Amino acid sequence: TMKLKARILVFNIRVPITKGFMVLFHYKTLNEPATIHRLCSVLHKSTGEVLQKKPRCLTKNSNAEVVIHTFKPVCVELYKDYKDLGRFMLRYGGETIAAGVVTEIL
């Protein structure tokens, strides 16, 4: 798929993540350019409750649900089906900026 919804945990980053942010989708041995297509919501870290819908940006140490578009189709699994195959990393400028799990394939 080229479009997926994911729950991500943003690490200690210098530049906030906004809609249209270019990242490198790192999944197992795959490195694929991607964009953050939509910021759906900011979530509470422990309970998963929605704190803010449609945020303008994601700052450091935030937990959020986003829609990611990859440039080429990638083969991913849902986290609820296969925990090991549902995890990925987002990289930018040689640094890992976020880790996430696939919640929905769009």
Short mmCIF file of C-alpha atoms in Angstrom, two decimals, residues 2-86:
data_model
loop_
_atom_site.label_atom_id
_atom_site.label_comp_id
_atom_site.label_asym_id
_atom_site.label_seq_id
_atom_site.Cartn_x
_atom_site.Cartn_y
_atom_site.Cartn_z
CA MET A 2 1.03 3.61 -0.41
CA LYS A 3 -1.20 5.04 2.31
CA LEU A 4 -1.41 4.00 5.96
CA LYS A 5 -2.64 5.31 9.27
CA ALA A 6 -0.24 4.96 12.16
CA ARG A 7 0.23 5.81 15.82
CA ILE A 8 3.65 7.39 16.33
CA LEU A 9 5.80 8.47 19.27
CA VAL A 10 7.87 11.52 18.39
CA PHE A 11 11.37 11.59 19.90
CA ASN A 12 13.43 14.61 20.95
CA ILE A 13 13.37 16.59 17.69
CA ARG A 14 14.50 20.11 16.81
CA VAL A 15 11.96 20.86 14.04
CA PRO A 16 8.24 20.24 14.64
CA ILE A 17 6.49 17.75 12.35
CA THR A 18 3.81 19.35 10.19
CA LYS A 19 1.50 18.26 7.38
CA GLY A 20 3.57 17.55 4.26
CA PHE A 21 6.76 16.84 6.25
CA MET A 22 9.18 14.66 4.21
CA VAL A 23 10.55 11.62 6.08
CA LEU A 24 12.28 8.35 5.37
CA PHE A 25 9.96 5.43 6.19
CA HIS A 26 12.26 2.76 7.68
CA TYR A 27 10.55 -0.65 7.86
CA LYS A 28 12.73 -3.71 8.52
CA THR A 29 15.28 -3.51 5.65
CA LEU A 30 13.18 -1.10 3.56
CA ASN A 31 13.95 2.62 3.33
CA GLU A 32 11.26 4.46 1.41
CA PRO A 33 10.73 8.24 1.07
CA ALA A 34 7.36 9.30 2.46
CA THR A 35 5.35 12.31 3.57
CA ILE A 36 3.18 12.97 6.59
CA HIS A 37 -0.08 13.46 4.71
CA ARG A 38 -2.36 14.32 7.65
CA LEU A 39 -2.06 14.88 11.39
CA CYS A 40 -5.21 13.22 12.76
CA SER A 41 -4.87 13.68 16.51
CA VAL A 42 -2.55 14.07 19.48
CA LEU A 43 -2.98 11.23 21.97
CA HIS A 44 -2.36 10.82 25.70
CA LYS A 45 0.79 8.73 26.19
CA SER A 46 -0.56 6.13 28.60
CA THR A 47 -4.33 6.01 28.02
CA GLY A 48 -4.45 6.72 24.28
CA GLU A 49 -7.23 9.29 24.71
CA VAL A 50 -7.50 11.99 22.06
CA LEU A 51 -6.17 15.24 23.54
CA GLN A 52 -6.40 17.36 20.38
CA LYS A 53 -7.98 16.72 17.00
CA LYS A 54 -6.28 18.00 13.82
CA PRO A 55 -3.16 19.52 15.44
CA ARG A 56 -1.11 22.04 13.45
CA CYS A 57 2.20 20.38 14.36
CA LEU A 58 3.78 17.65 16.48
CA THR A 59 6.44 18.71 18.94
CA LYS A 60 9.02 16.62 20.76
CA ASN A 61 7.90 13.76 23.01
CA SER A 62 4.34 13.76 21.66
CA ASN A 63 2.17 10.78 20.80
CA ALA A 64 -0.04 11.10 17.72
CA GLU A 65 -2.06 9.42 15.02
CA VAL A 66 -1.02 10.34 11.47
CA VAL A 67 -1.61 9.33 7.85
CA ILE A 68 1.59 8.54 5.93
CA HIS A 69 1.94 8.41 2.13
CA THR A 70 4.91 6.55 0.64
CA PHE A 71 6.17 7.27 -2.88
CA LYS A 72 6.16 3.58 -3.87
CA PRO A 73 3.93 0.76 -2.59
CA VAL A 74 5.25 -0.93 0.56
CA CYS A 75 4.24 -4.23 2.12
CA VAL A 76 3.25 -3.71 5.77
CA GLU A 77 1.17 -5.58 8.34
CA LEU A 78 -1.16 -4.26 11.00
CA TYR A 79 0.34 -4.13 14.49
CA LYS A 80 -2.67 -5.91 15.98
CA ASP A 81 -2.15 -8.88 13.62
CA TYR A 82 1.66 -9.19 13.70
CA LYS A 83 3.42 -7.13 16.37
CA ASP A 84 6.93 -7.49 14.88
CA LEU A 85 5.80 -6.67 11.35
CA GLY A 86 3.64 -3.72 12.39
#
